[in-house]
Amino acid sequence: MSNNSRHSVDERILKYIEVARQLERGEFNLKIPASSPDQVGILGRALQDLAYTLKMRYVETQKLNQITSNINAGLLLDDILEIIYLDFRDIIPYDRIGFSLIEDSEGQKIVRAYWAKSDLPAVKLTKGYAAPLAGSSLETIIKTGQPRILNNLVDYLRHKPQSASTRTIVEEGIRSSLTCPLVTNGIPVGFIFFSSVRPNTYIDVHIDIFRQVAGHLSVILEKGRLVSELTAQKQRIEAQNQELRHLDDLKNTFLGIAAHDLRGPIGNIKMIADLLADGNAMVSAAEGTSLVNDIGRQANYMLQLLNDLLDITRIESGKLELNLESINMVDFLAETVKRQSTLASVKNMTITLKPAPAGLLRADPIRLRQVFDNLLSNAIKYSPLGSNIEVSVTCVASGRRFAVKDRGPGITKKDRTRLFQHFARLSAKPTGGEKSVGLGLAITRRIVEAHGGHIDVDSEPGQGATFWFVLPVSPVNVAAAAEQSRF
Ligand SMILES: Nc1ncnc2c1ncn2[C@@H]1O[C@H](COP(=O)(O)OP(=O)(O)OP(=O)(O)O)[C@@H](O)[C@H]1O
Ligand SMILES: [Mg+2]
């Protein structure tokens, strides 16, 4: 280029060429001199605008890259959504973000709110809210794949008063919204709802921005959903495994105890049978009757043990079902005391029933009988011969309080902690040579709790024990109480 031609070029053009080169290199912080409004000046201002737009696009792209890599770092869906809530604010305005999934429910597609976060004090439309997709305005968004801007929700609601979801977010204080469909592998999976408390918040640029991340975002959210589902499934399976392990341990313990406790009586029965079968044995008629009675006693004991084992197995595997009936407490207690008095009289003991308040109680009569039989048989089993047992019932705020008071050895502090556990054979020993398996109180506690009640003992060691339990007059949620009383 000659010196002459250089003089004829406008200096500004040379500067603008340099600026264009800088822009090409990605340098956006430029000083473009202001210029007079001739054609070259107009070119300068156009260059200024271009530099500004490029700078904004560059910042935006950087931000989007950062967002996608941040979001990628989240593993569980809830974490990813939290990151979205934190990061998107710079590029799309909002006071609230909602996220809903499309689910199949009984053959129809429904949109279920999975998550919502808001700067507002009240979030009314939140997890669990569900509505059919068919016929909704969301269906159009899914079909067209086009995000939708509603910049005046109050007005929209006036024209579509049947839209319950719009009504709810308007009640939250939301005035404009941008609804974006999420699609993975061509399959619609859900929606992201950006919303703002100001009307007219959203413009087409926000749709463009969302489009740039939509594909990536959909894949990540779907991945998060799958990971969350797998994690929840894993937790469920682990809980089930733990329960199965617990039941397996119990089963082994039961088998061990059953084998141990049945060996004695079976051995005795075999011995008696051998004796009776032995033609050479000199057994008188009276001795024969006594031996046969003994076989009966041993068989009864085995039957009781097997019943208790079956009971506790049923209870521990959650199969304790109560058949509630209205029970007349006065009659019920009189009959119970009469039944147990026969056993007590063998040990010269008496059972006194204090006057019971009249009234009905809703309970399972067979199970309630079991509770009293266990408590009264313990009182008889562990108390000195000739002592007295007292049964009472009183009205308390939470229902009826039943008590069985004995004059036995009482419960030591150490024994208390194991009293209601399986196979708790503790320091008190039977005073009349009765058998002791250690299941009675464990079964009793679970029955009482399945009725929504609770059981405990008051005792000063050496001063006797008062086992008491409170039952609601009418159990409210028997199934839940039974479930809670397990383990
Ligand atoms: N009224 C009582 N006074 C003192 N100790 C008691 C009394 N009731 C129970 N115990 C102690 O608590 C332990 C557990 O009682 P639990 O009724 O569960 O089993 P068990 O009576 O030994 O056997 P079973 O399964 O035949 O009832 C008993 O072995 C005994 O040591
Ligand atoms: Mg007992």
Short mmCIF file of C-alpha atoms and ligand atoms in Angstrom, two decimals:
data_model
loop_
_atom_site.label_atom_id
_atom_site.label_comp_id
_atom_site.label_asym_id
_atom_site.label_seq_id
_atom_site.Cartn_x
_atom_site.Cartn_y
_atom_site.Cartn_z
CA MET A 1 0.00 0.00 0.00
CA SER A 2 1.41 3.44 -0.94
CA ASN A 3 1.60 6.37 1.44
CA ASN A 4 -0.99 8.18 -0.73
CA SER A 5 -3.67 5.53 -0.50
CA ARG A 6 -3.10 5.21 3.27
CA HIS A 7 -3.91 8.91 3.62
CA SER A 8 -7.18 8.50 1.74
CA VAL A 9 -8.53 5.79 4.23
CA ASP A 10 -10.62 7.09 7.15
CA GLU A 11 -8.62 6.43 10.34
CA ARG A 12 -11.84 5.23 12.01
CA ILE A 13 -12.18 2.43 9.46
CA LEU A 14 -8.72 1.20 10.38
CA LYS A 15 -9.76 1.26 14.05
CA TYR A 16 -12.99 -0.62 13.25
CA ILE A 17 -11.07 -3.28 11.34
CA GLU A 18 -8.88 -3.73 14.42
CA VAL A 19 -12.00 -3.93 16.62
CA ALA A 20 -13.54 -6.60 14.33
CA ARG A 21 -10.32 -8.63 14.63
CA GLN A 22 -10.50 -8.34 18.47
CA LEU A 23 -14.13 -9.45 18.45
CA GLU A 24 -13.12 -12.40 16.31
CA ARG A 25 -10.57 -13.35 18.98
CA GLY A 26 -13.27 -13.19 21.66
CA GLU A 27 -12.10 -9.95 23.23
CA PHE A 28 -15.29 -8.12 24.15
CA ASN A 29 -14.11 -5.32 26.44
CA LEU A 30 -13.38 -2.83 23.70
CA LYS A 31 -13.17 0.89 23.40
CA ILE A 32 -14.92 1.92 20.20
CA PRO A 33 -14.57 5.66 19.74
CA ALA A 34 -17.75 7.67 19.44
CA SER A 35 -18.01 9.21 16.06
CA SER A 36 -19.86 11.85 14.03
CA PRO A 37 -23.13 10.63 12.49
CA ASP A 38 -21.77 10.09 8.97
CA GLN A 39 -21.87 6.66 7.32
CA VAL A 40 -18.63 5.56 8.96
CA GLY A 41 -20.00 6.70 12.32
CA ILE A 42 -23.14 4.61 11.80
CA LEU A 43 -20.88 1.66 11.04
CA GLY A 44 -19.04 2.34 14.32
CA ARG A 45 -22.25 2.36 16.33
CA ALA A 46 -23.38 -0.88 14.63
CA LEU A 47 -20.04 -2.35 15.66
CA GLN A 48 -20.63 -1.12 19.22
CA ASP A 49 -24.04 -2.84 19.30
CA LEU A 50 -22.57 -6.00 17.84
CA ALA A 51 -19.80 -6.04 20.46
CA TYR A 52 -22.40 -5.64 23.22
CA THR A 53 -24.65 -8.41 21.85
CA LEU A 54 -21.71 -10.76 21.37
CA LYS A 55 -20.52 -10.04 24.89
CA MET A 56 -23.97 -10.78 26.33
CA ARG A 57 -24.26 -14.01 24.31
CA TYR A 58 -20.81 -15.05 25.44
CA VAL A 59 -21.63 -14.45 29.12
CA GLU A 60 -24.91 -16.28 28.67
CA THR A 61 -23.27 -19.29 27.02
CA GLN A 62 -20.67 -19.43 29.76
CA LYS A 63 -23.40 -19.30 32.36
CA LEU A 64 -25.37 -22.05 30.63
CA ASN A 65 -22.26 -24.23 30.45
CA GLN A 66 -21.67 -23.66 34.11
CA ILE A 67 -25.29 -24.46 34.93
CA THR A 68 -25.28 -27.68 32.94
CA SER A 69 -22.05 -28.85 34.53
CA ASN A 70 -23.38 -27.91 38.01
CA ILE A 71 -26.62 -29.73 37.33
CA ASN A 72 -24.69 -32.73 36.06
CA ALA A 73 -22.97 -32.94 39.43
CA GLY A 74 -26.32 -33.60 41.15
CA LEU A 75 -27.20 -37.21 41.41
CA LEU A 76 -30.63 -37.29 42.95
CA LEU A 77 -33.51 -35.43 41.38
CA ASP A 78 -34.07 -33.19 44.39
CA ASP A 79 -30.40 -32.10 44.40
CA ILE A 80 -30.56 -31.28 40.68
CA LEU A 81 -33.71 -29.21 41.18
CA GLU A 82 -32.09 -27.29 44.03
CA ILE A 83 -29.14 -26.45 41.75
CA ILE A 84 -31.51 -25.29 39.01
CA TYR A 85 -33.23 -23.02 41.53
CA LEU A 86 -29.90 -21.51 42.55
CA ASP A 87 -28.35 -21.11 39.11
CA PHE A 88 -31.02 -20.16 36.61
CA ARG A 89 -31.81 -16.84 38.23
CA ASP A 90 -29.12 -15.01 36.23
CA ILE A 91 -30.57 -15.93 32.88
CA ILE A 92 -34.31 -16.45 33.47
CA PRO A 93 -36.17 -14.40 36.08
CA TYR A 94 -38.44 -16.15 38.61
CA ASP A 95 -39.79 -16.12 42.15
CA ARG A 96 -40.83 -19.73 41.96
CA ILE A 97 -39.93 -22.88 40.04
CA GLY A 98 -42.14 -25.93 39.83
CA PHE A 99 -41.31 -29.31 38.37
CA SER A 100 -43.90 -31.89 37.38
CA LEU A 101 -43.62 -35.38 35.95
CA ILE A 102 -45.86 -37.11 33.46
CA GLU A 103 -46.92 -40.47 34.87
CA ASP A 104 -49.07 -43.36 33.71
CA SER A 105 -51.94 -43.98 36.06
CA GLU A 106 -54.55 -46.61 35.30
CA GLY A 107 -54.07 -46.25 31.58
CA GLN A 108 -54.17 -42.45 31.47
CA LYS A 109 -51.40 -39.90 31.58
CA ILE A 110 -51.37 -37.58 34.54
CA VAL A 111 -49.17 -34.63 35.42
CA ARG A 112 -48.01 -34.85 39.01
CA ALA A 113 -46.24 -32.01 40.83
CA TYR A 114 -42.97 -33.42 42.08
CA TRP A 115 -41.21 -30.37 43.46
CA ALA A 116 -41.68 -26.66 43.92
CA LYS A 117 -39.51 -24.00 45.41
CA SER A 118 -40.42 -20.40 45.94
CA ASP A 119 -39.24 -17.15 47.43
CA LEU A 120 -42.83 -16.56 48.49
CA PRO A 121 -44.01 -17.47 51.97
CA ALA A 122 -46.77 -19.86 50.83
CA VAL A 123 -46.33 -22.59 48.27
CA LYS A 124 -49.78 -24.07 47.79
CA LEU A 125 -49.32 -26.05 44.60
CA THR A 126 -46.73 -28.53 45.69
CA LYS A 127 -45.66 -32.19 45.72
CA GLY A 128 -48.47 -34.60 45.02
CA TYR A 129 -50.83 -32.24 43.15
CA ALA A 130 -51.98 -34.23 40.11
CA ALA A 131 -54.28 -33.69 37.14
CA PRO A 132 -54.95 -35.57 33.88
CA LEU A 133 -52.82 -34.46 30.94
CA ALA A 134 -55.56 -35.07 28.36
CA GLY A 135 -57.55 -31.94 27.59
CA SER A 136 -55.27 -29.67 29.62
CA SER A 137 -53.36 -26.71 28.22
CA LEU A 138 -50.18 -28.61 29.12
CA GLU A 139 -51.14 -31.20 26.52
CA THR A 140 -50.82 -28.56 23.79
CA ILE A 141 -47.39 -27.58 25.08
CA ILE A 142 -46.27 -31.22 24.94
CA LYS A 143 -47.75 -31.74 21.46
CA THR A 144 -46.12 -28.65 19.96
CA GLY A 145 -42.94 -28.86 22.03
CA GLN A 146 -43.25 -25.05 22.38
CA PRO A 147 -42.70 -23.37 25.74
CA ARG A 148 -45.60 -21.10 26.66
CA ILE A 149 -45.52 -17.62 28.12
CA LEU A 150 -48.50 -16.35 30.13
CA ASN A 151 -47.79 -12.81 31.15
CA ASN A 152 -51.07 -12.01 32.87
CA LEU A 153 -52.31 -14.96 34.89
CA VAL A 154 -55.14 -13.02 36.53
CA ASP A 155 -56.51 -12.30 33.08
CA TYR A 156 -55.90 -15.89 31.96
CA LEU A 157 -57.83 -17.16 34.97
CA ARG A 158 -60.71 -14.84 34.13
CA HIS A 159 -61.01 -16.59 30.76
CA LYS A 160 -60.25 -20.08 32.11
CA PRO A 161 -61.81 -20.17 35.57
CA GLN A 162 -61.79 -23.99 35.50
CA SER A 163 -57.96 -24.09 35.66
CA ALA A 164 -57.43 -25.17 39.28
CA SER A 165 -53.64 -25.11 39.02
CA THR A 166 -53.63 -21.51 37.72
CA ARG A 167 -56.02 -20.50 40.50
CA THR A 168 -53.70 -22.02 43.08
CA ILE A 169 -50.55 -20.27 41.88
CA VAL A 170 -52.41 -16.98 41.52
CA GLU A 171 -53.43 -17.43 45.17
CA GLU A 172 -49.74 -17.89 45.94
CA GLY A 173 -49.16 -14.45 44.39
CA ILE A 174 -47.84 -15.48 40.97
CA ARG A 175 -48.72 -13.22 38.01
CA SER A 176 -46.75 -14.49 34.99
CA SER A 177 -45.33 -17.82 33.96
CA LEU A 178 -43.10 -19.58 31.48
CA THR A 179 -43.97 -23.27 31.06
CA CYS A 180 -41.33 -25.43 29.43
CA PRO A 181 -41.79 -29.02 28.25
CA LEU A 182 -39.13 -31.63 29.03
CA VAL A 183 -38.62 -34.34 26.44
CA THR A 184 -36.12 -37.19 26.45
CA ASN A 185 -35.60 -39.45 23.44
CA GLY A 186 -38.70 -37.94 21.89
CA ILE A 187 -40.82 -38.91 24.91
CA PRO A 188 -42.39 -36.13 27.00
CA VAL A 189 -41.37 -36.62 30.63
CA GLY A 190 -42.56 -33.49 32.39
CA PHE A 191 -42.55 -29.72 32.74
CA ILE A 192 -40.58 -26.93 34.35
CA PHE A 193 -42.63 -23.94 35.39
CA PHE A 194 -40.82 -20.65 35.92
CA SER A 195 -43.10 -18.08 37.52
CA SER A 196 -42.88 -14.52 38.68
CA VAL A 197 -44.88 -12.27 40.98
CA ARG A 198 -44.74 -9.51 38.38
CA PRO A 199 -46.92 -9.52 35.26
CA ASN A 200 -45.17 -9.35 31.87
CA THR A 201 -41.94 -10.93 33.11
CA TYR A 202 -41.26 -13.28 30.24
CA ILE A 203 -40.09 -12.53 26.69
CA ASP A 204 -39.11 -14.70 23.74
CA VAL A 205 -35.42 -14.46 24.68
CA HIS A 206 -36.20 -16.57 27.77
CA ILE A 207 -37.68 -19.24 25.53
CA ASP A 208 -34.53 -19.16 23.38
CA ILE A 209 -32.37 -19.52 26.48
CA PHE A 210 -34.42 -22.42 27.73
CA ARG A 211 -34.21 -24.10 24.32
CA GLN A 212 -30.42 -24.06 24.50
CA VAL A 213 -30.45 -26.18 27.65
CA ALA A 214 -33.73 -28.02 27.19
CA GLY A 215 -32.28 -31.23 25.73
CA HIS A 216 -29.51 -31.48 28.25
CA LEU A 217 -31.75 -30.52 31.15
CA SER A 218 -34.37 -33.12 30.20
CA VAL A 219 -31.78 -35.89 30.08
CA ILE A 220 -30.27 -34.89 33.42
CA LEU A 221 -33.65 -34.59 35.13
CA GLU A 222 -34.73 -37.96 33.76
CA LYS A 223 -31.44 -39.46 34.93
CA GLY A 224 -32.01 -37.89 38.38
CA ARG A 225 -35.52 -39.30 38.47
CA LEU A 226 -34.28 -42.80 37.64
CA VAL A 227 -31.45 -42.61 40.20
CA SER A 228 -33.91 -41.35 42.85
CA GLU A 229 -36.31 -44.16 42.02
CA LEU A 230 -33.54 -46.75 42.20
CA THR A 231 -32.32 -45.32 45.50
CA ALA A 232 -35.83 -45.47 46.96
CA GLN A 233 -36.24 -49.02 45.67
CA LYS A 234 -32.90 -50.00 47.16
CA GLN A 235 -33.95 -48.55 50.52
CA ARG A 236 -37.23 -50.46 50.37
CA ILE A 237 -35.44 -53.70 49.54
CA GLU A 238 -32.90 -53.12 52.32
CA ALA A 239 -35.70 -52.56 54.84
CA GLN A 240 -37.43 -55.72 53.64
CA ASN A 241 -34.17 -57.67 53.87
CA GLN A 242 -33.60 -56.41 57.38
CA GLU A 243 -37.09 -57.50 58.34
CA LEU A 244 -36.55 -60.91 56.73
CA ARG A 245 -33.24 -61.28 58.57
CA HIS A 246 -34.97 -60.37 61.82
CA LEU A 247 -37.73 -62.90 61.18
CA ASP A 248 -35.14 -65.51 60.22
CA ASP A 249 -33.24 -64.89 63.48
CA LEU A 250 -36.50 -65.18 65.40
CA LYS A 251 -37.42 -68.36 63.57
CA ASN A 252 -34.03 -69.87 64.49
CA THR A 253 -34.46 -68.82 68.11
CA PHE A 254 -37.98 -70.27 68.17
CA LEU A 255 -36.77 -73.52 66.65
CA GLY A 256 -33.96 -73.72 69.19
CA ILE A 257 -36.29 -73.09 72.12
CA ALA A 258 -38.95 -75.41 70.75
CA ALA A 259 -36.43 -78.18 70.24
CA HIS A 260 -35.01 -77.63 73.73
CA ASP A 261 -38.31 -77.27 75.57
CA LEU A 262 -40.11 -80.07 73.75
CA ARG A 263 -37.33 -82.58 74.30
CA GLY A 264 -38.08 -82.84 78.06
CA PRO A 265 -41.81 -83.65 77.89
CA ILE A 266 -41.39 -85.89 74.84
CA GLY A 267 -38.68 -87.81 76.70
CA ASN A 268 -41.01 -88.14 79.71
CA ILE A 269 -43.90 -89.33 77.57
CA LYS A 270 -41.65 -91.87 75.87
CA MET A 271 -40.40 -93.12 79.22
CA ILE A 272 -43.97 -93.56 80.52
CA ALA A 273 -45.03 -95.23 77.26
CA ASP A 274 -42.07 -97.65 77.51
CA LEU A 275 -42.97 -98.40 81.11
CA LEU A 276 -46.63 -99.04 80.30
CA ALA A 277 -45.69 -101.18 77.30
CA ASP A 278 -43.24 -103.26 79.32
CA GLY A 279 -45.10 -106.41 80.28
CA ASN A 280 -42.68 -107.07 83.12
CA ALA A 281 -43.15 -103.71 84.80
CA MET A 282 -45.36 -103.99 87.85
CA VAL A 283 -47.66 -100.99 87.43
CA SER A 284 -50.74 -100.87 89.63
CA ALA A 285 -54.02 -99.47 88.31
CA ALA A 286 -53.61 -96.32 90.44
CA GLU A 287 -50.04 -95.82 89.22
CA GLY A 288 -51.25 -96.38 85.65
CA THR A 289 -53.87 -93.62 86.02
CA SER A 290 -51.31 -91.27 87.49
CA LEU A 291 -48.89 -91.96 84.60
CA VAL A 292 -51.60 -91.38 82.02
CA ASN A 293 -52.52 -88.11 83.78
CA ASP A 294 -48.87 -87.19 83.59
CA ILE A 295 -48.89 -87.81 79.83
CA GLY A 296 -51.92 -85.50 79.63
CA ARG A 297 -50.09 -82.75 81.56
CA GLN A 298 -46.97 -83.03 79.40
CA ALA A 299 -49.11 -82.95 76.24
CA ASN A 300 -50.93 -79.85 77.53
CA TYR A 301 -47.64 -78.14 78.18
CA MET A 302 -46.39 -78.98 74.67
CA LEU A 303 -49.63 -77.75 73.15
CA GLN A 304 -49.37 -74.48 75.09
CA LEU A 305 -45.76 -74.03 74.02
CA LEU A 306 -46.59 -74.66 70.36
CA ASN A 307 -49.55 -72.26 70.54
CA ASP A 308 -47.35 -69.56 72.06
CA LEU A 309 -44.67 -70.08 69.43
CA LEU A 310 -47.22 -69.90 66.63
CA ASP A 311 -48.70 -66.81 68.24
CA ILE A 312 -45.45 -64.93 68.57
CA THR A 313 -44.46 -65.91 65.01
CA ARG A 314 -47.78 -64.62 63.74
CA ILE A 315 -47.43 -61.40 65.72
CA GLU A 316 -43.83 -60.76 64.65
CA SER A 317 -44.60 -61.29 60.97
CA GLY A 318 -47.37 -58.69 61.25
CA LYS A 319 -50.28 -61.09 61.01
CA LEU A 320 -51.98 -60.35 64.32
CA GLU A 321 -55.55 -59.60 63.40
CA LEU A 322 -57.99 -58.35 65.99
CA ASN A 323 -61.67 -59.15 65.88
CA LEU A 324 -63.12 -56.34 67.91
CA GLU A 325 -66.33 -56.84 69.84
CA SER A 326 -68.11 -54.84 72.52
CA ILE A 327 -67.25 -56.55 75.79
CA ASN A 328 -69.18 -56.16 79.05
CA MET A 329 -66.27 -55.67 81.44
CA VAL A 330 -68.06 -56.73 84.63
CA ASP A 331 -69.07 -60.12 83.18
CA PHE A 332 -65.77 -60.59 81.41
CA LEU A 333 -63.66 -60.02 84.54
CA ALA A 334 -65.90 -62.19 86.73
CA GLU A 335 -65.57 -65.06 84.27
CA THR A 336 -61.77 -64.58 83.96
CA VAL A 337 -61.22 -64.53 87.71
CA LYS A 338 -63.40 -67.60 88.14
CA ARG A 339 -61.42 -69.51 85.52
CA GLN A 340 -58.04 -68.64 87.05
CA SER A 341 -59.24 -69.19 90.63
CA THR A 342 -59.40 -72.94 89.94
CA LEU A 343 -55.67 -72.92 89.11
CA ALA A 344 -54.89 -70.66 92.06
CA SER A 345 -56.67 -72.95 94.51
CA VAL A 346 -54.18 -75.72 93.66
CA LYS A 347 -51.59 -73.50 95.36
CA ASN A 348 -53.97 -72.43 98.08
CA MET A 349 -54.15 -68.98 96.63
CA THR A 350 -57.13 -66.67 96.20
CA ILE A 351 -57.96 -64.08 93.57
CA THR A 352 -60.00 -61.06 94.62
CA LEU A 353 -61.82 -58.94 92.07
CA LYS A 354 -62.37 -55.35 93.15
CA PRO A 355 -65.74 -53.91 92.07
CA ALA A 356 -65.42 -53.02 88.39
CA PRO A 357 -67.11 -49.97 86.81
CA ALA A 358 -69.91 -51.00 84.47
CA GLY A 359 -69.53 -50.35 80.77
CA LEU A 360 -68.51 -51.73 77.42
CA LEU A 361 -65.03 -51.95 75.98
CA ARG A 362 -64.22 -52.64 72.33
CA ALA A 363 -61.55 -55.31 72.16
CA ASP A 364 -60.81 -58.77 70.80
CA PRO A 365 -62.26 -61.01 73.56
CA ILE A 366 -60.02 -64.01 72.78
CA ARG A 367 -56.87 -61.86 72.84
CA LEU A 368 -57.98 -59.96 75.95
CA ARG A 369 -58.59 -63.28 77.71
CA GLN A 370 -55.03 -64.26 76.72
CA VAL A 371 -53.70 -61.07 78.31
CA PHE A 372 -55.45 -61.74 81.63
CA ASP A 373 -54.56 -65.44 81.57
CA ASN A 374 -50.88 -64.57 81.09
CA LEU A 375 -50.83 -61.97 83.87
CA LEU A 376 -52.86 -64.06 86.30
CA SER A 377 -50.93 -67.26 85.54
CA ASN A 378 -47.70 -65.35 86.24
CA ALA A 379 -49.07 -64.00 89.50
CA ILE A 380 -50.01 -67.56 90.51
CA LYS A 381 -46.75 -69.00 89.20
CA TYR A 382 -44.33 -66.63 90.93
CA SER A 383 -46.14 -65.91 94.24
CA PRO A 384 -45.82 -67.82 97.50
CA LEU A 385 -48.36 -70.55 98.25
CA GLY A 386 -51.40 -69.30 100.11
CA SER A 387 -51.03 -65.65 99.04
CA ASN A 388 -53.69 -63.41 97.55
CA ILE A 389 -53.92 -61.81 94.10
CA GLU A 390 -56.00 -58.73 93.43
CA VAL A 391 -57.58 -57.73 90.10
CA SER A 392 -58.91 -54.22 89.59
CA VAL A 393 -60.13 -51.93 86.85
CA THR A 394 -60.46 -48.15 86.98
CA CYS A 395 -61.54 -45.44 84.59
CA VAL A 396 -58.70 -43.18 83.40
CA ALA A 397 -58.60 -40.36 80.84
CA SER A 398 -57.20 -42.58 78.08
CA GLY A 399 -59.60 -45.50 78.71
CA ARG A 400 -59.63 -48.32 81.29
CA ARG A 401 -56.72 -49.26 83.51
CA PHE A 402 -56.53 -52.93 84.49
CA ALA A 403 -54.18 -54.16 87.23
CA VAL A 404 -53.10 -57.54 88.59
CA LYS A 405 -51.40 -57.22 91.96
CA ASP A 406 -49.51 -60.10 93.59
CA ARG A 407 -47.44 -60.74 96.73
CA GLY A 408 -44.57 -62.42 94.92
CA PRO A 409 -40.87 -61.50 94.81
CA GLY A 410 -41.48 -58.42 92.63
CA ILE A 411 -39.33 -57.39 89.69
CA THR A 412 -35.69 -56.38 90.11
CA LYS A 413 -34.37 -53.28 88.35
CA LYS A 414 -32.23 -55.44 86.07
CA ASP A 415 -35.12 -57.75 85.13
CA ARG A 416 -37.34 -54.81 84.19
CA THR A 417 -35.38 -54.10 81.01
CA ARG A 418 -35.96 -57.62 79.64
CA LEU A 419 -39.40 -58.29 81.10
CA PHE A 420 -41.46 -57.93 77.93
CA GLN A 421 -38.92 -59.46 75.54
CA HIS A 422 -39.08 -62.94 74.00
CA PHE A 423 -37.80 -65.81 76.11
CA ALA A 424 -37.21 -63.68 79.15
CA ARG A 425 -36.80 -66.23 81.93
CA LEU A 426 -35.75 -63.95 84.72
CA SER A 427 -34.73 -64.16 88.36
CA ALA A 428 -38.20 -64.99 89.76
CA LYS A 429 -38.71 -68.75 89.60
CA PRO A 430 -42.03 -70.67 89.69
CA THR A 431 -43.05 -71.52 93.26
CA GLY A 432 -44.98 -74.66 92.37
CA GLY A 433 -42.70 -76.34 89.83
CA GLU A 434 -44.58 -74.82 86.86
CA LYS A 435 -42.93 -74.57 83.44
CA SER A 436 -41.54 -71.26 82.27
CA VAL A 437 -40.89 -70.51 78.61
CA GLY A 438 -40.59 -66.74 78.72
CA LEU A 439 -43.12 -65.84 76.02
CA GLY A 440 -46.21 -64.87 78.02
CA LEU A 441 -45.37 -61.21 78.66
CA ALA A 442 -43.93 -60.66 75.15
CA ILE A 443 -47.22 -61.85 73.65
CA THR A 444 -49.22 -59.87 76.21
CA ARG A 445 -47.42 -56.62 75.42
CA ARG A 446 -47.99 -56.96 71.69
CA ILE A 447 -51.69 -57.72 72.13
CA VAL A 448 -52.16 -54.68 74.39
CA GLU A 449 -50.27 -52.43 71.95
CA ALA A 450 -52.20 -53.81 68.97
CA HIS A 451 -55.32 -52.50 70.76
CA GLY A 452 -53.68 -49.07 70.97
CA GLY A 453 -52.89 -49.50 74.67
CA HIS A 454 -49.76 -49.84 76.79
CA ILE A 455 -48.56 -52.08 79.58
CA ASP A 456 -46.09 -51.70 82.44
CA VAL A 457 -45.32 -52.91 85.95
CA ASP A 458 -45.01 -51.19 89.34
CA SER A 459 -42.88 -53.11 91.75
CA GLU A 460 -40.65 -52.80 94.77
CA PRO A 461 -38.46 -55.92 94.81
CA GLY A 462 -39.61 -58.16 97.65
CA GLN A 463 -42.95 -56.34 97.90
CA GLY A 464 -44.84 -58.01 95.06
CA ALA A 465 -45.63 -56.70 91.60
CA THR A 466 -48.56 -54.87 90.04
CA PHE A 467 -48.76 -55.49 86.30
CA TRP A 468 -51.12 -52.93 84.75
CA PHE A 469 -52.28 -52.00 81.28
CA VAL A 470 -54.45 -49.25 79.84
CA LEU A 471 -56.77 -49.87 76.90
CA PRO A 472 -58.70 -47.21 75.01
CA VAL A 473 -62.44 -47.77 75.33
CA SER A 474 -62.59 -47.97 71.54
CA PRO A 475 -59.34 -48.45 69.58
CA VAL A 476 -59.19 -45.93 66.74
CA ASN A 477 -56.70 -47.34 64.28
CA VAL A 478 -56.20 -50.98 65.11
CA ALA A 479 -54.18 -51.82 61.96
CA ALA A 480 -51.67 -49.02 62.55
CA ALA A 481 -51.36 -49.88 66.23
CA ALA A 482 -50.76 -53.54 65.37
CA GLU A 483 -48.10 -52.54 62.84
CA GLN A 484 -46.37 -50.25 65.36
CA SER A 485 -46.36 -52.85 68.09
CA ARG A 486 -44.15 -55.17 66.08
CA PHE A 487 -40.55 -55.71 67.26
N1 LIG B 1 -45.74 -61.56 88.63
C1 LIG B 1 -44.44 -61.77 88.52
N2 LIG B 1 -43.61 -61.63 89.59
C2 LIG B 1 -42.29 -61.83 89.49
N3 LIG B 1 -41.66 -62.14 88.33
C3 LIG B 1 -42.41 -62.29 87.24
C4 LIG B 1 -43.83 -62.11 87.27
N4 LIG B 1 -44.29 -62.30 86.01
C5 LIG B 1 -43.22 -62.61 85.26
N5 LIG B 1 -42.09 -62.59 85.98
C6 LIG B 1 -40.72 -62.86 85.48
O1 LIG B 1 -40.68 -62.51 84.13
C7 LIG B 1 -40.29 -63.60 83.30
C8 LIG B 1 -41.04 -63.54 82.00
O2 LIG B 1 -42.44 -63.79 82.20
P1 LIG B 1 -43.26 -64.42 81.02
O3 LIG B 1 -44.67 -64.53 81.45
O4 LIG B 1 -42.96 -63.71 79.78
O5 LIG B 1 -42.62 -65.87 80.84
P2 LIG B 1 -42.79 -67.17 81.74
O6 LIG B 1 -43.84 -66.98 82.75
O7 LIG B 1 -41.42 -67.49 82.22
O8 LIG B 1 -43.19 -68.26 80.66
P3 LIG B 1 -44.58 -68.38 79.86
O9 LIG B 1 -44.19 -68.23 78.45
O10 LIG B 1 -45.09 -69.72 80.21
O11 LIG B 1 -45.46 -67.27 80.33
C9 LIG B 1 -40.61 -64.82 84.12
O12 LIG B 1 -39.74 -65.90 83.79
C10 LIG B 1 -40.37 -64.33 85.55
O13 LIG B 1 -39.00 -64.46 85.91
MG MG B 2 -45.79 -66.28 82.05
#
